[in-house]
Amino acid sequence: MISYEEAVKIIVDNTKRLGIEKVFLDKALGRVLAEDIYADADNPPADNSGMDGFAVRYEDIKGATEEEPVVLEIIGESKAGGEPVSVKPGTAAYIYTGGLIPDGADTVVQKELTKVEDNKVFIFQELPKGANIRPQGGDYKKGDLLIKKGKRLRPAEIGILSSVNKPTVYVYQVPRVGIITTGDEIIDVGEPFERKSQIRTSNTYSLYSQVIEAGGEPVIIGFAKDEPEDIERKLSYAKSCDILLTTGGVSVGEYDLVKDFVVKVLGVEILFWKVKQKPGKPVAFGVWGAEKEKLFFGIPGNPVAAMVVFENMVKPAIRKMRGDEKLFNPVIKAKLKGGYKRKKGERLEFIRVALELTDEGFIATPFGKQGSNILTGMVYAHGFGIVDVGVTEIKDGEEIKVSVFDTSFMEGEKI
Ligand code: AMP
Ligand code: MG
């Protein structure tokens, strides 16, 4: 059995970034940029005013004071989007934020330092030459590199793309992730519950949602019984996916058929099966497709195992395919409240913890029931506390590394 670290290395090393595509700006949020973005022109395109006030010549307002103001004739106005005007010695122009600096003017005096009477402006203070002027190219200059390839696009980057006149942008493609749910006992939401031995699915929809959160495009392929014909048929629908996720049927039981059938139907080359981790030990991983560019994850059926395997193994693969440079969830150090004990330390264990940010830093509280079938533990949790191989006890208040999949615990305080 391989270690968790080896497994993740095999996944990352065998995951290839997808090709690129053009999208409109309104569809670009969260996508990863596949081109460098340069400025098409200077911004601002010309000197303009940072204030409402008067555009003047510095020479004219030199020495102006409260007691001995300078008086200038008002000869026009410059507003944002308006026509250029010019200022001659002894004159000034009204100017508004964003208005072009008139020819001849070199300084803007804010309204608060002036008074207007009979088309004349009184200036009560000398300002340094150039005051309140936003110079041409002060934000960026034509040809500047503004955003580098590989950046995940946020609203700020999308604003820049629009300001450099790009209605479309090249981004990396997003993987299509097919989900097949297996198990004779599994019924879909909305189906009648007929026998006590039935289980209504959670994995189908938790995985579907995790794929969206990770930036992939999920597709529910269907539900398969633990029967060769049904598994074969459902797998044959998976061919157009970049990543295939199956849940259930990868353990050692008589009915755990998935691993053998992905080899037969899709030509998957299995690269590992079983990892020294808890939960999620019987996970299988392989590559398939003409250039082994597609991935297969055989995810165990236990609901918590499925979510843990997704966060730690599937998410990094989706992120790599979609061009993201950061593949993993953030890891923080927290104080473990109440401590944690286990009998054996053979496997790396992920314990579900709720997180709080306090004056003493992060506090992690483990959920009482840590079984891999206890889905309510996931509802409670913001992260997975990492209990390393060889460790059997972490005492109350001791530090634990936590891989955080939900940062909402830090939200909500009014500023
Ligand atoms: P398996 O990996 O097929 O051996 O399943 C392990 C456990 O997870 C069994 O108790 C299953 O009933 C349960 N399980 C399998 N698939 C699902 C699912 N889609 N939703 C909820 N529980 C499941
Ligand atoms: Mg099963």
Short mmCIF file of C-alpha atoms and ligand atoms in Angstrom, two decimals:
data_model
loop_
_atom_site.label_atom_id
_atom_site.label_comp_id
_atom_site.label_asym_id
_atom_site.label_seq_id
_atom_site.Cartn_x
_atom_site.Cartn_y
_atom_site.Cartn_z
CA MET A 1 0.00 0.00 0.00
CA ILE A 2 1.37 3.41 -0.89
CA SER A 3 1.47 6.49 1.33
CA TYR A 4 -0.82 9.49 0.95
CA GLU A 5 2.11 11.61 -0.27
CA GLU A 6 3.05 9.05 -2.93
CA ALA A 7 -0.55 8.82 -4.09
CA VAL A 8 -0.88 12.59 -4.48
CA LYS A 9 2.41 12.73 -6.38
CA ILE A 10 1.21 10.06 -8.80
CA ILE A 11 -2.04 11.98 -9.36
CA VAL A 12 -0.36 15.34 -9.95
CA ASP A 13 2.40 13.88 -12.16
CA ASN A 14 -0.19 12.15 -14.36
CA THR A 15 -2.56 15.11 -14.73
CA LYS A 16 -2.20 17.25 -17.85
CA ARG A 17 -3.46 20.77 -18.31
CA LEU A 18 -6.30 21.00 -20.86
CA GLY A 19 -6.25 23.18 -24.00
CA ILE A 20 -7.36 26.79 -24.25
CA GLU A 21 -10.59 28.43 -25.35
CA LYS A 22 -11.93 31.93 -25.82
CA VAL A 23 -14.70 33.15 -23.51
CA PHE A 24 -16.63 36.39 -23.25
CA LEU A 25 -15.77 38.57 -20.28
CA ASP A 26 -19.10 37.88 -18.58
CA LYS A 27 -18.16 34.18 -18.42
CA ALA A 28 -14.54 34.68 -17.35
CA LEU A 29 -14.91 34.89 -13.54
CA GLY A 30 -12.92 32.14 -11.82
CA ARG A 31 -11.34 30.90 -15.04
CA VAL A 32 -7.54 30.73 -15.42
CA LEU A 33 -5.96 33.15 -17.84
CA ALA A 34 -4.13 31.51 -20.77
CA GLU A 35 -2.56 34.69 -22.22
CA ASP A 36 -0.52 37.62 -20.89
CA ILE A 37 -2.52 40.85 -20.81
CA TYR A 38 -0.85 44.08 -21.97
CA ALA A 39 -2.12 47.67 -21.88
CA ASP A 40 -3.54 48.82 -25.21
CA ALA A 41 -3.08 52.51 -24.31
CA ASP A 42 -1.98 54.81 -21.49
CA ASN A 43 -4.36 55.02 -18.53
CA PRO A 44 -5.44 57.72 -17.92
CA PRO A 45 -5.17 58.54 -21.62
CA ALA A 46 -4.35 62.21 -20.84
CA ASP A 47 -3.68 64.37 -17.76
CA ASN A 48 -6.92 64.88 -15.88
CA SER A 49 -8.18 66.31 -12.61
CA GLY A 50 -8.44 64.38 -9.36
CA MET A 51 -10.68 67.07 -7.81
CA ASP A 52 -13.54 69.45 -8.46
CA GLY A 53 -12.15 73.02 -8.54
CA PHE A 54 -10.25 75.31 -10.87
CA ALA A 55 -7.57 74.61 -13.45
CA VAL A 56 -4.96 77.37 -13.21
CA ARG A 57 -1.38 78.27 -14.12
CA TYR A 58 0.95 77.79 -11.16
CA GLU A 59 2.63 81.11 -12.04
CA ASP A 60 -0.69 82.90 -11.45
CA ILE A 61 -1.45 81.51 -7.98
CA LYS A 62 2.04 81.88 -6.53
CA GLY A 63 1.89 83.75 -3.21
CA ALA A 64 -1.93 83.50 -2.84
CA THR A 65 -3.06 83.68 0.82
CA GLU A 66 -6.26 84.05 2.86
CA GLU A 67 -5.50 87.79 3.26
CA GLU A 68 -4.28 88.43 -0.25
CA PRO A 69 -6.07 86.05 -2.60
CA VAL A 70 -5.29 85.88 -6.32
CA VAL A 71 -8.23 86.81 -8.54
CA LEU A 72 -8.60 85.09 -11.93
CA GLU A 73 -11.17 85.41 -14.68
CA ILE A 74 -13.18 82.24 -15.35
CA ILE A 75 -13.06 81.46 -19.06
CA GLY A 76 -14.66 78.00 -19.43
CA GLU A 77 -15.13 74.58 -17.92
CA SER A 78 -13.64 71.10 -18.29
CA LYS A 79 -15.82 68.19 -17.25
CA ALA A 80 -15.27 64.43 -17.55
CA GLY A 81 -15.97 63.48 -21.15
CA GLY A 82 -16.02 67.16 -22.20
CA GLU A 83 -14.20 69.15 -24.90
CA PRO A 84 -10.70 70.51 -24.20
CA VAL A 85 -10.42 74.17 -23.19
CA SER A 86 -7.39 76.41 -22.68
CA VAL A 87 -6.26 78.76 -19.93
CA LYS A 88 -4.28 81.94 -20.57
CA PRO A 89 -2.36 84.07 -18.04
CA GLY A 90 -4.75 85.60 -15.54
CA THR A 91 -7.55 83.13 -16.21
CA ALA A 92 -8.91 79.86 -14.79
CA ALA A 93 -11.41 77.20 -15.87
CA TYR A 94 -13.93 75.27 -13.82
CA ILE A 95 -12.76 71.68 -13.69
CA TYR A 96 -14.46 68.50 -12.40
CA THR A 97 -12.99 65.15 -11.38
CA GLY A 98 -11.89 63.34 -14.53
CA GLY A 99 -11.97 66.53 -16.65
CA LEU A 100 -9.04 67.07 -19.04
CA ILE A 101 -6.42 69.53 -17.83
CA PRO A 102 -6.82 72.56 -20.11
CA ASP A 103 -3.96 73.65 -22.37
CA GLY A 104 -1.85 76.16 -20.50
CA ALA A 105 -2.98 74.97 -17.04
CA ASP A 106 -0.61 72.98 -14.82
CA THR A 107 -2.32 72.93 -11.41
CA VAL A 108 -5.79 72.26 -10.00
CA VAL A 109 -7.01 74.19 -6.94
CA GLN A 110 -9.77 72.35 -5.12
CA LYS A 111 -13.09 74.14 -4.76
CA GLU A 112 -12.73 74.36 -0.96
CA LEU A 113 -9.80 76.83 -1.34
CA THR A 114 -11.70 79.19 -3.64
CA LYS A 115 -14.67 81.57 -3.85
CA VAL A 116 -16.55 82.68 -6.95
CA GLU A 117 -17.95 86.20 -7.53
CA ASP A 118 -19.10 87.72 -10.83
CA ASN A 119 -17.33 85.24 -13.06
CA LYS A 120 -14.14 85.68 -11.07
CA VAL A 121 -12.49 83.13 -8.83
CA PHE A 122 -10.61 84.03 -5.65
CA ILE A 123 -7.80 81.62 -4.86
CA PHE A 124 -6.84 81.66 -1.17
CA GLN A 125 -3.81 79.41 -1.13
CA GLU A 126 -0.72 78.62 -3.19
CA LEU A 127 -0.46 74.97 -4.13
CA PRO A 128 2.55 73.14 -5.51
CA LYS A 129 2.80 73.00 -9.29
CA GLY A 130 0.95 69.93 -10.58
CA ALA A 131 -1.30 69.62 -7.51
CA ASN A 132 -4.43 67.45 -7.96
CA ILE A 133 -3.45 66.36 -11.48
CA ARG A 134 -3.65 62.67 -12.39
CA PRO A 135 -0.94 62.35 -15.03
CA GLN A 136 -1.36 60.53 -18.35
CA GLY A 137 -0.20 56.90 -17.88
CA GLY A 138 -0.14 57.28 -14.07
CA ASP A 139 -1.99 53.96 -13.66
CA TYR A 140 -0.32 52.11 -16.53
CA LYS A 141 1.39 52.85 -19.83
CA LYS A 142 0.70 51.40 -23.27
CA GLY A 143 2.52 48.05 -23.57
CA ASP A 144 2.80 47.40 -19.80
CA LEU A 145 2.26 43.76 -18.74
CA LEU A 146 -0.83 44.03 -16.52
CA ILE A 147 -1.85 40.42 -15.76
CA LYS A 148 0.26 37.31 -16.21
CA LYS A 149 -0.89 34.04 -17.75
CA GLY A 150 -1.94 31.57 -15.03
CA LYS A 151 -3.88 34.06 -12.91
CA ARG A 152 -7.31 32.92 -11.71
CA LEU A 153 -9.60 35.76 -12.76
CA ARG A 154 -11.31 37.78 -10.04
CA PRO A 155 -13.53 40.86 -10.48
CA ALA A 156 -10.47 43.17 -10.39
CA GLU A 157 -8.77 41.35 -13.30
CA ILE A 158 -12.02 41.32 -15.27
CA GLY A 159 -12.25 45.10 -14.79
CA ILE A 160 -8.73 45.46 -16.21
CA LEU A 161 -9.57 43.20 -19.18
CA SER A 162 -12.51 45.40 -19.99
CA SER A 163 -10.48 48.61 -19.58
CA VAL A 164 -7.90 47.34 -22.09
CA ASN A 165 -10.74 46.69 -24.53
CA LYS A 166 -10.85 42.89 -24.51
CA PRO A 167 -14.42 41.60 -24.96
CA THR A 168 -13.09 38.02 -25.07
CA VAL A 169 -10.15 36.37 -23.37
CA TYR A 170 -8.20 33.10 -23.68
CA VAL A 171 -8.59 30.82 -20.67
CA TYR A 172 -7.84 27.14 -20.03
CA GLN A 173 -10.65 24.68 -20.64
CA VAL A 174 -12.49 23.23 -17.69
CA PRO A 175 -12.60 19.44 -17.23
CA ARG A 176 -15.89 17.60 -17.67
CA VAL A 177 -16.20 15.35 -14.67
CA GLY A 178 -18.56 12.37 -15.00
CA ILE A 179 -20.05 10.79 -11.89
CA ILE A 180 -21.28 7.19 -11.76
CA THR A 181 -22.88 6.04 -8.52
CA THR A 182 -22.70 2.28 -7.92
CA GLY A 183 -24.30 -0.10 -5.47
CA ASP A 184 -27.37 -2.39 -5.46
CA GLU A 185 -28.58 -0.64 -2.30
CA ILE A 186 -28.37 2.93 -3.64
CA ILE A 187 -31.50 4.82 -4.66
CA ASP A 188 -31.68 8.32 -6.11
CA VAL A 189 -33.41 11.25 -4.45
CA GLY A 190 -37.14 11.10 -5.20
CA GLU A 191 -37.22 7.30 -5.63
CA PRO A 192 -39.46 5.29 -3.29
CA PHE A 193 -37.78 3.65 -0.32
CA GLU A 194 -38.90 0.02 -0.56
CA ARG A 195 -36.54 -2.06 1.55
CA LYS A 196 -34.69 -1.47 4.82
CA SER A 197 -31.47 -2.41 3.04
CA GLN A 198 -31.68 0.55 0.71
CA ILE A 199 -29.58 3.69 1.10
CA ARG A 200 -30.50 6.98 -0.44
CA THR A 201 -27.50 8.49 -2.18
CA SER A 202 -25.55 11.39 -0.76
CA ASN A 203 -22.33 10.95 -2.73
CA THR A 204 -23.84 11.67 -6.14
CA TYR A 205 -24.81 15.19 -5.16
CA SER A 206 -22.03 16.01 -2.71
CA LEU A 207 -19.48 15.06 -5.39
CA TYR A 208 -21.43 16.99 -8.02
CA SER A 209 -21.27 20.10 -5.81
CA GLN A 210 -17.62 19.59 -4.95
CA VAL A 211 -16.80 19.44 -8.67
CA ILE A 212 -18.46 22.84 -9.16
CA GLU A 213 -16.61 24.30 -6.16
CA ALA A 214 -13.32 23.00 -7.56
CA GLY A 215 -14.01 24.72 -10.89
CA GLY A 216 -14.93 21.66 -12.96
CA GLU A 217 -18.07 20.86 -14.95
CA PRO A 218 -19.95 17.94 -13.39
CA VAL A 219 -22.09 15.45 -15.30
CA ILE A 220 -24.22 12.83 -13.53
CA ILE A 221 -23.85 9.82 -15.80
CA GLY A 222 -26.12 7.58 -13.81
CA PHE A 223 -26.57 4.87 -11.21
CA ALA A 224 -25.24 1.34 -11.72
CA LYS A 225 -26.18 -1.87 -9.93
CA ASP A 226 -23.36 -4.15 -8.80
CA GLU A 227 -23.84 -6.23 -11.97
CA PRO A 228 -21.40 -6.57 -14.86
CA GLU A 229 -23.89 -5.56 -17.61
CA ASP A 230 -25.10 -2.47 -15.81
CA ILE A 231 -21.63 -1.29 -14.83
CA GLU A 232 -20.41 -1.92 -18.39
CA ARG A 233 -23.29 0.07 -19.89
CA LYS A 234 -22.91 3.06 -17.58
CA LEU A 235 -19.14 3.13 -18.06
CA SER A 236 -19.60 3.23 -21.83
CA TYR A 237 -21.37 6.58 -21.39
CA ALA A 238 -18.28 8.04 -19.71
CA LYS A 239 -16.15 8.32 -22.83
CA SER A 240 -16.61 12.06 -23.38
CA CYS A 241 -15.40 12.96 -19.87
CA ASP A 242 -11.97 14.23 -18.92
CA ILE A 243 -12.27 12.77 -15.44
CA LEU A 244 -14.45 9.84 -14.40
CA LEU A 245 -15.50 9.51 -10.77
CA THR A 246 -17.21 6.37 -9.57
CA THR A 247 -18.43 5.92 -6.02
CA GLY A 248 -18.72 2.57 -4.30
CA GLY A 249 -17.58 -0.83 -5.42
CA VAL A 250 -13.82 -0.44 -5.05
CA SER A 251 -13.27 -2.53 -1.94
CA VAL A 252 -12.42 -6.23 -1.84
CA GLY A 253 -15.96 -7.64 -1.74
CA GLU A 254 -17.50 -10.03 -4.29
CA TYR A 255 -19.55 -7.15 -5.68
CA ASP A 256 -16.79 -4.59 -5.94
CA LEU A 257 -16.56 -4.75 -9.71
CA VAL A 258 -15.73 -1.21 -10.73
CA LYS A 259 -11.95 -1.44 -10.78
CA ASP A 260 -11.92 -4.43 -13.15
CA PHE A 261 -14.56 -3.01 -15.47
CA VAL A 262 -12.95 0.39 -16.00
CA VAL A 263 -9.95 -1.54 -17.28
CA LYS A 264 -12.11 -3.64 -19.59
CA VAL A 265 -14.52 -0.98 -20.88
CA LEU A 266 -12.45 2.21 -20.93
CA GLY A 267 -8.91 0.81 -21.07
CA VAL A 268 -7.99 2.46 -17.76
CA GLU A 269 -4.44 1.81 -16.60
CA ILE A 270 -4.70 1.58 -12.82
CA LEU A 271 -1.76 3.40 -11.21
CA PHE A 272 -2.67 2.73 -7.62
CA TRP A 273 -5.33 1.08 -5.49
CA LYS A 274 -5.40 1.52 -1.72
CA VAL A 275 -3.63 4.29 0.12
CA LYS A 276 -2.45 4.40 3.74
CA GLN A 277 -5.04 6.99 4.72
CA LYS A 278 -8.18 7.12 6.85
CA PRO A 279 -10.85 7.48 5.64
CA GLY A 280 -10.58 6.57 1.97
CA LYS A 281 -8.19 3.62 2.02
CA PRO A 282 -9.64 1.66 -0.93
CA VAL A 283 -9.36 4.53 -3.43
CA ALA A 284 -8.26 3.62 -6.96
CA PHE A 285 -6.63 5.92 -9.51
CA GLY A 286 -5.77 5.45 -13.16
CA VAL A 287 -5.29 7.10 -16.54
CA TRP A 288 -7.05 6.38 -19.84
CA GLY A 289 -7.73 7.85 -23.29
CA ALA A 290 -5.61 7.91 -26.45
CA GLU A 291 -2.76 9.76 -24.73
CA LYS A 292 -3.59 8.75 -21.19
CA GLU A 293 -4.84 12.30 -20.79
CA LYS A 294 -8.03 11.28 -18.94
CA LEU A 295 -8.25 10.35 -15.28
CA PHE A 296 -10.22 7.77 -13.32
CA PHE A 297 -10.91 7.95 -9.59
CA GLY A 298 -12.62 4.96 -7.98
CA ILE A 299 -13.92 6.59 -4.81
CA PRO A 300 -15.08 4.50 -1.83
CA GLY A 301 -18.80 4.60 -1.08
CA ASN A 302 -18.68 5.78 2.52
CA PRO A 303 -19.91 9.37 2.35
CA VAL A 304 -17.15 10.97 4.42
CA ALA A 305 -14.47 8.95 2.62
CA ALA A 306 -15.90 10.17 -0.68
CA MET A 307 -15.73 13.82 0.38
CA VAL A 308 -12.25 13.48 1.87
CA VAL A 309 -10.88 11.74 -1.22
CA PHE A 310 -12.41 14.43 -3.37
CA GLU A 311 -10.89 17.36 -1.45
CA ASN A 312 -7.42 15.86 -1.17
CA MET A 313 -7.06 13.96 -4.45
CA VAL A 314 -9.68 14.88 -7.05
CA LYS A 315 -9.70 18.63 -6.46
CA PRO A 316 -5.95 19.05 -7.15
CA ALA A 317 -6.40 17.14 -10.42
CA ILE A 318 -9.34 19.31 -11.51
CA ARG A 319 -7.37 22.41 -10.63
CA LYS A 320 -4.31 21.28 -12.58
CA MET A 321 -6.42 20.46 -15.65
CA ARG A 322 -8.09 23.89 -15.58
CA GLY A 323 -4.73 25.69 -15.41
CA ASP A 324 -4.70 26.67 -11.74
CA GLU A 325 -1.24 27.08 -10.23
CA LYS A 326 -2.36 26.45 -6.64
CA LEU A 327 -3.68 22.90 -6.43
CA PHE A 328 -4.37 22.33 -2.75
CA ASN A 329 -6.63 23.72 -0.05
CA PRO A 330 -4.99 26.14 2.39
CA VAL A 331 -3.30 24.51 5.39
CA ILE A 332 -3.25 26.32 8.76
CA LYS A 333 -1.97 25.49 12.22
CA ALA A 334 -4.62 25.36 14.95
CA LYS A 335 -4.86 24.41 18.63
CA LEU A 336 -6.74 21.15 18.98
CA LYS A 337 -9.53 21.47 21.54
CA GLY A 338 -10.10 18.37 23.68
CA GLY A 339 -7.25 16.39 22.07
CA TYR A 340 -7.46 13.30 19.87
CA LYS A 341 -6.43 9.70 20.52
CA ARG A 342 -6.33 6.58 18.35
CA LYS A 343 -5.15 3.00 18.81
CA LYS A 344 -3.04 2.55 15.70
CA GLY A 345 -0.88 5.09 13.88
CA GLU A 346 -0.37 3.19 10.63
CA ARG A 347 -2.37 5.49 8.38
CA LEU A 348 -2.46 9.22 7.81
CA GLU A 349 -5.81 10.27 9.27
CA PHE A 350 -8.03 13.19 8.38
CA ILE A 351 -10.30 14.16 11.27
CA ARG A 352 -13.27 16.45 10.74
CA VAL A 353 -12.83 19.65 12.73
CA ALA A 354 -14.84 22.82 13.20
CA LEU A 355 -12.64 25.92 13.16
CA GLU A 356 -12.80 29.23 14.99
CA LEU A 357 -10.52 32.25 14.75
CA THR A 358 -9.99 33.66 18.25
CA ASP A 359 -7.53 36.06 19.91
CA GLU A 360 -5.33 33.03 20.57
CA GLY A 361 -5.36 32.04 16.90
CA PHE A 362 -7.15 29.18 15.22
CA ILE A 363 -8.97 26.62 17.40
CA ALA A 364 -9.93 23.23 15.91
CA THR A 365 -12.63 21.11 17.57
CA PRO A 366 -13.01 17.52 16.33
CA PHE A 367 -16.49 16.17 15.70
CA GLY A 368 -17.42 13.51 18.27
CA LYS A 369 -18.19 10.73 15.80
CA GLN A 370 -15.37 10.29 13.28
CA GLY A 371 -16.67 7.20 11.41
CA SER A 372 -16.35 7.39 7.63
CA ASN A 373 -20.11 6.83 7.31
CA ILE A 374 -21.04 9.81 9.53
CA LEU A 375 -21.99 12.51 7.07
CA THR A 376 -23.17 14.89 9.80
CA GLY A 377 -19.49 15.26 10.77
CA MET A 378 -18.94 16.95 7.42
CA VAL A 379 -21.80 19.38 8.02
CA TYR A 380 -20.09 20.42 11.24
CA ALA A 381 -16.61 20.71 9.72
CA HIS A 382 -14.55 23.41 8.02
CA GLY A 383 -11.41 21.38 7.60
CA PHE A 384 -9.56 18.11 8.00
CA GLY A 385 -7.16 17.93 10.93
CA ILE A 386 -4.11 15.94 9.84
CA VAL A 387 -2.94 13.18 12.18
CA ASP A 388 0.40 12.00 10.80
CA VAL A 389 1.52 8.39 10.41
CA GLY A 390 3.04 7.23 13.70
CA VAL A 391 1.07 9.69 15.83
CA THR A 392 -1.48 8.12 18.20
CA GLU A 393 -2.26 11.09 20.41
CA ILE A 394 -2.52 14.85 20.12
CA LYS A 395 -3.19 16.40 23.51
CA ASP A 396 -5.68 19.12 24.38
CA GLY A 397 -4.32 22.48 23.20
CA GLU A 398 -1.51 20.99 21.11
CA GLU A 399 -0.99 22.17 17.57
CA ILE A 400 -2.54 20.36 14.62
CA LYS A 401 -2.26 21.10 10.89
CA VAL A 402 -5.68 21.62 9.31
CA SER A 403 -6.45 21.50 5.60
CA VAL A 404 -9.28 24.00 5.22
CA PHE A 405 -12.03 23.39 2.68
CA ASP A 406 -14.43 26.06 3.98
CA THR A 407 -13.23 29.49 5.13
CA SER A 408 -16.70 30.76 6.08
CA PHE A 409 -15.86 30.52 9.79
CA MET A 410 -13.75 33.67 9.34
CA GLU A 411 -16.62 35.69 7.88
CA GLY A 412 -19.18 37.94 9.44
CA GLU A 413 -17.62 40.47 11.83
CA LYS A 414 -18.69 44.01 11.06
CA ILE A 415 -15.70 46.31 10.50
P1 AMP B 1 -18.80 0.41 -0.93
O1 AMP B 1 -17.62 1.34 -1.13
O2 AMP B 1 -19.56 0.16 -2.16
O3 AMP B 1 -18.37 -0.82 -0.23
O4 AMP B 1 -19.76 1.18 0.06
C1 AMP B 1 -19.37 1.48 1.38
C2 AMP B 1 -20.53 2.03 2.20
O5 AMP B 1 -20.94 3.29 1.65
C3 AMP B 1 -21.78 1.18 2.16
O6 AMP B 1 -22.33 1.19 3.45
C4 AMP B 1 -22.67 1.84 1.18
O7 AMP B 1 -24.02 1.60 1.39
C5 AMP B 1 -22.34 3.30 1.36
N1 AMP B 1 -22.54 4.03 0.10
C6 AMP B 1 -22.12 3.64 -1.12
N2 AMP B 1 -22.47 4.51 -2.06
C7 AMP B 1 -23.16 5.48 -1.42
C8 AMP B 1 -23.80 6.68 -1.86
N3 AMP B 1 -23.81 7.01 -3.15
N4 AMP B 1 -24.38 7.48 -0.94
C9 AMP B 1 -24.36 7.13 0.37
N5 AMP B 1 -23.78 6.02 0.85
C10 AMP B 1 -23.19 5.18 -0.03
MG MG B 2 -21.03 -1.16 -2.77
#
